[in-house]
PDB file of C-alpha atoms and ligand atoms in Angstrom:
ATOM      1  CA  UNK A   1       0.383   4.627 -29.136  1.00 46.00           C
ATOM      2  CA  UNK A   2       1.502   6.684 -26.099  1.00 48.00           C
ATOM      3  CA  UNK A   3       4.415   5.387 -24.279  1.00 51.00           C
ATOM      4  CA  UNK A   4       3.757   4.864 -19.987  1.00 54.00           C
ATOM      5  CA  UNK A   5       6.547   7.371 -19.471  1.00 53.00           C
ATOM      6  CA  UNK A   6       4.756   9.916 -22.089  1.00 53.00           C
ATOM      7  CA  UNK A   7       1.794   9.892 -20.316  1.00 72.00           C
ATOM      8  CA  UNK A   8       1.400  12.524 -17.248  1.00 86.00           C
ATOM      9  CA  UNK A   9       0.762  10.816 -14.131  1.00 93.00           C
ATOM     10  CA  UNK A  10       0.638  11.941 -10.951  1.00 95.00           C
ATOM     11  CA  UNK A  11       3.337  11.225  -8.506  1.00 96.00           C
ATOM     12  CA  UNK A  12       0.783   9.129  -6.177  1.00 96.00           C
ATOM     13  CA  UNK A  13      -0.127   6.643  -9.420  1.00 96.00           C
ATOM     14  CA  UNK A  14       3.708   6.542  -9.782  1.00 96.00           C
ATOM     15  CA  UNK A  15       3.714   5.302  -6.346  1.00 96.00           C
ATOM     16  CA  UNK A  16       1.167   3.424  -6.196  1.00 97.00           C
ATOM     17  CA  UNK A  17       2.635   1.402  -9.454  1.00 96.00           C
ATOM     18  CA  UNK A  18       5.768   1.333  -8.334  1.00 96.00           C
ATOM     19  CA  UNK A  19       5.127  -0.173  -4.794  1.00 97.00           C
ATOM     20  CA  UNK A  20       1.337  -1.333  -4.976  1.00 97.00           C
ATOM     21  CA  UNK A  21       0.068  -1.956  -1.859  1.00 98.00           C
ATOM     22  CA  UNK A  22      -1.361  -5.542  -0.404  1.00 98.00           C
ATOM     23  CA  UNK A  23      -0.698  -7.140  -3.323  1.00 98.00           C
ATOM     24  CA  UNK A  24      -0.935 -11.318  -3.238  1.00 97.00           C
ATOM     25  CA  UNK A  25      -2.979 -13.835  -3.011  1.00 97.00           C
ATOM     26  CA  UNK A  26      -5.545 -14.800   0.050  1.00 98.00           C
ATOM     27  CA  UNK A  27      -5.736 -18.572   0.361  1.00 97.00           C
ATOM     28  CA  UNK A  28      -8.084 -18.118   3.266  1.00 97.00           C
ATOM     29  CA  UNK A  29     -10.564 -15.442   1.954  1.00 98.00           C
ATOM     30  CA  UNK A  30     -14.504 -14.819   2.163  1.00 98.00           C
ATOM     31  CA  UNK A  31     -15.141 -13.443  -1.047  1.00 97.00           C
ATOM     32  CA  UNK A  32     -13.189 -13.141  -4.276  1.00 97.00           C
ATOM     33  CA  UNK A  33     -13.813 -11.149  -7.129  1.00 95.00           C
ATOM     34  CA  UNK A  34     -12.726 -11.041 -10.354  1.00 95.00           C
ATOM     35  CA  UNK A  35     -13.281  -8.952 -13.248  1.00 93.00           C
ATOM     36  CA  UNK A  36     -11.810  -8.339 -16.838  1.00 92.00           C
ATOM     37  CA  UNK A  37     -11.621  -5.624 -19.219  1.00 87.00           C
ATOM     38  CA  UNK A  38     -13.058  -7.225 -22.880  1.00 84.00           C
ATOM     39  CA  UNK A  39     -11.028  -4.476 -24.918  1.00 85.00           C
ATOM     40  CA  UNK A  40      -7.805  -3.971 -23.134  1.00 89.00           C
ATOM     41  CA  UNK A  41      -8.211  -7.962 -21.645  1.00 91.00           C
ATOM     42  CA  UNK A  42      -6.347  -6.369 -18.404  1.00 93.00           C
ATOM     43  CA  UNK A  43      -7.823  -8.729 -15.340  1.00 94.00           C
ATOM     44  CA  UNK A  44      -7.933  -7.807 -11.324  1.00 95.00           C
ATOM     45  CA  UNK A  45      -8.701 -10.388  -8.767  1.00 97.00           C
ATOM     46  CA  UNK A  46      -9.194  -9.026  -5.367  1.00 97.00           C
ATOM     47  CA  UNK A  47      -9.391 -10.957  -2.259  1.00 98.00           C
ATOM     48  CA  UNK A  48     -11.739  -9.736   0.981  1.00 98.00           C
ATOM     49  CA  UNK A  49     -11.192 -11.075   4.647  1.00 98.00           C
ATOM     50  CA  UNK A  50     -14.561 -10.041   6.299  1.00 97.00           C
ATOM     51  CA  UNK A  51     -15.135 -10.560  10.228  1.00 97.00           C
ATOM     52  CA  UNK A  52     -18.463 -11.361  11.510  1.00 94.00           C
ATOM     53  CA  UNK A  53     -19.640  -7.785  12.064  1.00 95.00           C
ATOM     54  CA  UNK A  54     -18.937  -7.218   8.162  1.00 94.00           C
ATOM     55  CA  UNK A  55     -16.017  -5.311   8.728  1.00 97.00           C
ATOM     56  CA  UNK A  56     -12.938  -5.817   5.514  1.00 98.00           C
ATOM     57  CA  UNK A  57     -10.233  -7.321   8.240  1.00 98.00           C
ATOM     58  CA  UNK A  58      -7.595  -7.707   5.196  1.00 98.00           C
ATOM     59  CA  UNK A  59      -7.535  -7.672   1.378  1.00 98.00           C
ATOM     60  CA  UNK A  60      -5.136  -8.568  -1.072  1.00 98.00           C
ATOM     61  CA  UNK A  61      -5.428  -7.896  -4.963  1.00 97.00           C
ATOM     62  CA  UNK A  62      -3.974  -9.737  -8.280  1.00 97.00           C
ATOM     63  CA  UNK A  63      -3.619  -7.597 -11.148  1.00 94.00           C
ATOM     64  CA  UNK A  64      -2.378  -8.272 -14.685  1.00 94.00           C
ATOM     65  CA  UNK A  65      -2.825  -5.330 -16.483  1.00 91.00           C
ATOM     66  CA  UNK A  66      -1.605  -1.396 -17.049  1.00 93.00           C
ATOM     67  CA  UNK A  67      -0.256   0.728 -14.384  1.00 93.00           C
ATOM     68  CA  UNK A  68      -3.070   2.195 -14.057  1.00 94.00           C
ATOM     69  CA  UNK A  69      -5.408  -0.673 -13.474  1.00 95.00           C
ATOM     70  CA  UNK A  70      -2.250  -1.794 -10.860  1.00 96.00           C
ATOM     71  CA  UNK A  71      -2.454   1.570  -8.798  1.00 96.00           C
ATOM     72  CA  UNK A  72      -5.957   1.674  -8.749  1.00 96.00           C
ATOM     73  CA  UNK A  73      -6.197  -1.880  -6.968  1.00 96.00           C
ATOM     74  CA  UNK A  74      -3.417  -0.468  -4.710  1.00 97.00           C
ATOM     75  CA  UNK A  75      -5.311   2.270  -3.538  1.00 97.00           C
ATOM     76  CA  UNK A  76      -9.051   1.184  -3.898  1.00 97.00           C
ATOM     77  CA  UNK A  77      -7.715  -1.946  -1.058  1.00 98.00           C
ATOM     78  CA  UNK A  78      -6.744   0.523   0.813  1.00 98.00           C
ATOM     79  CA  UNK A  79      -9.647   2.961   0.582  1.00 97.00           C
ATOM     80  CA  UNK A  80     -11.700  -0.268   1.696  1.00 98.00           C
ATOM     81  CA  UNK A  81      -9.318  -2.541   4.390  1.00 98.00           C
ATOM     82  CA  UNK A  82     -10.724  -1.549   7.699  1.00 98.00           C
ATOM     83  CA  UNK A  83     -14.026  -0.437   6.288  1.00 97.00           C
ATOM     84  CA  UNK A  84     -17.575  -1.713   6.562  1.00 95.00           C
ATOM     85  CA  UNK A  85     -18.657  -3.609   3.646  1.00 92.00           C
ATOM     86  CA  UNK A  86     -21.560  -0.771   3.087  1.00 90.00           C
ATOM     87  CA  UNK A  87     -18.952   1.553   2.794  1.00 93.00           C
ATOM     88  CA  UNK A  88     -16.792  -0.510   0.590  1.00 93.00           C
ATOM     89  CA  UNK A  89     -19.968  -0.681  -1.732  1.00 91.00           C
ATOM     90  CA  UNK A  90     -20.390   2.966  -2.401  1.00 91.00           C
ATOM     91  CA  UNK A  91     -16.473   2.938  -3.857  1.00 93.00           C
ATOM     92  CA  UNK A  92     -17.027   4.751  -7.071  1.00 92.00           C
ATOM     93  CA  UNK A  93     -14.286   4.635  -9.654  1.00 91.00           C
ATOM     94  CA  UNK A  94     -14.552   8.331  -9.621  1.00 94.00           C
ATOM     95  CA  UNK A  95     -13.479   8.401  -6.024  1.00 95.00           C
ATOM     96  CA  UNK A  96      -9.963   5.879  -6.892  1.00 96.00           C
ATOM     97  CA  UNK A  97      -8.769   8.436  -9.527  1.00 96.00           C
ATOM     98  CA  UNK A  98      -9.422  11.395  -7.355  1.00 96.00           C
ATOM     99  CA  UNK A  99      -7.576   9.604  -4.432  1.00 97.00           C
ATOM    100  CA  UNK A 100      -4.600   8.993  -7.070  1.00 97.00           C
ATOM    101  CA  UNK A 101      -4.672  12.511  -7.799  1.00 96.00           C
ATOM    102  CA  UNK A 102      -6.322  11.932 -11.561  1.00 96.00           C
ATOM    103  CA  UNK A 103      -5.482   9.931 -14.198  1.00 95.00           C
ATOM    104  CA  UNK A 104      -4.895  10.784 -17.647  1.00 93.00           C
ATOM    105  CA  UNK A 105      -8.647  10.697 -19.361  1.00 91.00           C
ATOM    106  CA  UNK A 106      -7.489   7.850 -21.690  1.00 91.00           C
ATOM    107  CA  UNK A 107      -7.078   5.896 -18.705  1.00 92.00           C
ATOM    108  CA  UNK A 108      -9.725   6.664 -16.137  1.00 90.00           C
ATOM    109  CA  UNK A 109     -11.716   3.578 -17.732  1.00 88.00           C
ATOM    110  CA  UNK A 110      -8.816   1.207 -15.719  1.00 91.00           C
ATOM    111  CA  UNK A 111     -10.101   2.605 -12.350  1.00 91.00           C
ATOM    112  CA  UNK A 112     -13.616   0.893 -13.680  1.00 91.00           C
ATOM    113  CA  UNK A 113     -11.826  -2.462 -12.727  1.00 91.00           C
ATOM    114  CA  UNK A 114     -11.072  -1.771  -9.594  1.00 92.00           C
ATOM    115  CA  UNK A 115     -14.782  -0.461  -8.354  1.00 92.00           C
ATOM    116  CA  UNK A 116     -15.748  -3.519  -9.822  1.00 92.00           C
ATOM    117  CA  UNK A 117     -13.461  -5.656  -8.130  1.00 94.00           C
ATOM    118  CA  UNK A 118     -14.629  -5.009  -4.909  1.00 94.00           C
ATOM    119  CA  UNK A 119     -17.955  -5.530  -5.542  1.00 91.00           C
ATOM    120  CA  UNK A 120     -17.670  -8.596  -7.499  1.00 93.00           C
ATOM    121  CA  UNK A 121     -16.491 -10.090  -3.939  1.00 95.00           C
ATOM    122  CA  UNK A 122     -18.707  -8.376  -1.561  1.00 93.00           C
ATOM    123  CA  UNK A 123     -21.114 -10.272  -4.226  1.00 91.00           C
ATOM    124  CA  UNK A 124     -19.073 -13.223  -4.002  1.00 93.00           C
ATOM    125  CA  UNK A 125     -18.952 -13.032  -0.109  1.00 95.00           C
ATOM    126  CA  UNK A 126     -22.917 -12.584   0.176  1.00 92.00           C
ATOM    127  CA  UNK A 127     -22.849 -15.882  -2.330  1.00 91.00           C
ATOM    128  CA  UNK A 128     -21.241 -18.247  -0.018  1.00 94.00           C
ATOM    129  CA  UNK A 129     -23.239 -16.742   2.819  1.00 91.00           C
ATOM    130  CA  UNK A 130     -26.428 -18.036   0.717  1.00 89.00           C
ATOM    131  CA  UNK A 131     -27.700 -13.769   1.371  1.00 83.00           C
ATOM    132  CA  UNK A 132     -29.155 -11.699  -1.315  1.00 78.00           C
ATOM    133  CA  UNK A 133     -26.621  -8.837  -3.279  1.00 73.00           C
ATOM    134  CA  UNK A 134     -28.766  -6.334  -2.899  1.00 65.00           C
ATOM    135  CA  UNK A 135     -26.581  -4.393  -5.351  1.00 61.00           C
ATOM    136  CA  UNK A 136     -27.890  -5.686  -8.767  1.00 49.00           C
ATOM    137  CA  UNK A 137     -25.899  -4.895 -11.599  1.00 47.00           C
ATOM    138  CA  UNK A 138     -23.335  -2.233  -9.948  1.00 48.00           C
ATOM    139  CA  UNK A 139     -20.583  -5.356 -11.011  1.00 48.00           C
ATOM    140  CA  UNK A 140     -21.419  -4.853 -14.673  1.00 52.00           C
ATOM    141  CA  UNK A 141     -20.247  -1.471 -15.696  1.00 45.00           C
ATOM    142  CA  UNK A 142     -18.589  -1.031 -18.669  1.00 36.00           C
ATOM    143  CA  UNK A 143     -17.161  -2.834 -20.992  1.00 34.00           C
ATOM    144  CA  UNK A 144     -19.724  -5.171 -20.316  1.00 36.00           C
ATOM    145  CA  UNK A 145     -20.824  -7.850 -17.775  1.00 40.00           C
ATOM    146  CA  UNK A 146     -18.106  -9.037 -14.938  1.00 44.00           C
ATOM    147  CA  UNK A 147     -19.036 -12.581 -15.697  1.00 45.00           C
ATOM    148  CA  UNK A 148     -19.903 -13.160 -11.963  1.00 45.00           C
ATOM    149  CA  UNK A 149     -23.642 -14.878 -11.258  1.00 44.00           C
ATOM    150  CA  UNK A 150     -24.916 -12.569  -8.717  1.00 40.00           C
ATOM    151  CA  UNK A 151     -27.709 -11.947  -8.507  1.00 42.00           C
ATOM    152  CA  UNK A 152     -28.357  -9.434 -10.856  1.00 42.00           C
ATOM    153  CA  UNK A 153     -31.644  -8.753 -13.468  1.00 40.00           C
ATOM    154  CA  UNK A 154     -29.473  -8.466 -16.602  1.00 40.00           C
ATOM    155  CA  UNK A 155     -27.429 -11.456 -16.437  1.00 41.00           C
ATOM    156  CA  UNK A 156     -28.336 -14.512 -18.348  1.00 38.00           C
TER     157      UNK A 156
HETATM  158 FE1  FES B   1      -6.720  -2.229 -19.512  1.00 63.59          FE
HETATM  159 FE2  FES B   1      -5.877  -0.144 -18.168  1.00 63.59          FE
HETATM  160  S1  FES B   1      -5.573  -0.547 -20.274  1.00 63.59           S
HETATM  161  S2  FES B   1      -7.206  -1.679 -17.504  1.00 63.59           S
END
């Protein structure tokens, strides 16, 4: 098994790792999401603040799991904090590892969690609002469902 320091990262997920960004826990937040890998059992909970106009006000993440899931959260909150939640939905995980500057192919799979992350709580969000997620099945990538009950056609 590869050792962290044998694997070539780029000095951004170094950074990110290092000193993730709006990391914590939102006591007060409109939609939470959380999502686990079923082979690596790394989990990410992220937190969304959302204003009336559907704008992400704040987020906060939770991460136990590699570096690389931990500087994907970083960046993917803030790819999204400010952002419209319509924007926030078209996050892809391809869009986290170009931000970080790559990540080593072995490990792209860890930016997975955090696409799914955020849209487990916009799910979440549109849940407690008692609206329709209009985004069926983009929380269930790989590695299997997210285990949230959106509404989504190929969940129990
Ligand atoms: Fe599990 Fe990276 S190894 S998310």
């Amino acid at each position: 098994m590869l050792s962290f320091m044998a694997m070539e990262y780029s000095e951004k997920v170094m950074e990110h790792f290092a000193h993730p960004h709006n990391v914590g826990v939102m006591e007060d937040a409109d939609g939470v999401g959380e999502v686990g890998n079923a082979k690596c059992g790394d989990i990410m909970r992220m937190y969304l603040k959302i204003s009336e106009d559907e704008i992400i006000t704040d987020v906060k993440f939770q991460t136990f799991g590699c570096a690389s899931a931990i500087a994907t959260s970083s960046i993917a909150t803030d790819m999204i904090k400010g952002k419209p939640l319509s924007e926030a939905l078209t996050l892809t995980n391809q869009a986290v590892v170009e931000a970080l500057d790559g990540l080593p192919a072995v490990k792209v799979h860890c930016s997975v969690l955090a696409e799914q992350a955020v849209k487990a709580a916009v799910a979440d969000y549109y849940k407690r609002k008692g609206l329709p997620y209009d985004h069926p099945c983009d929380a269930c990538g790989e590695g299997g469902c997210c285990g949230h009950d959106h509404d989504c056609q190929d969940h129990d």
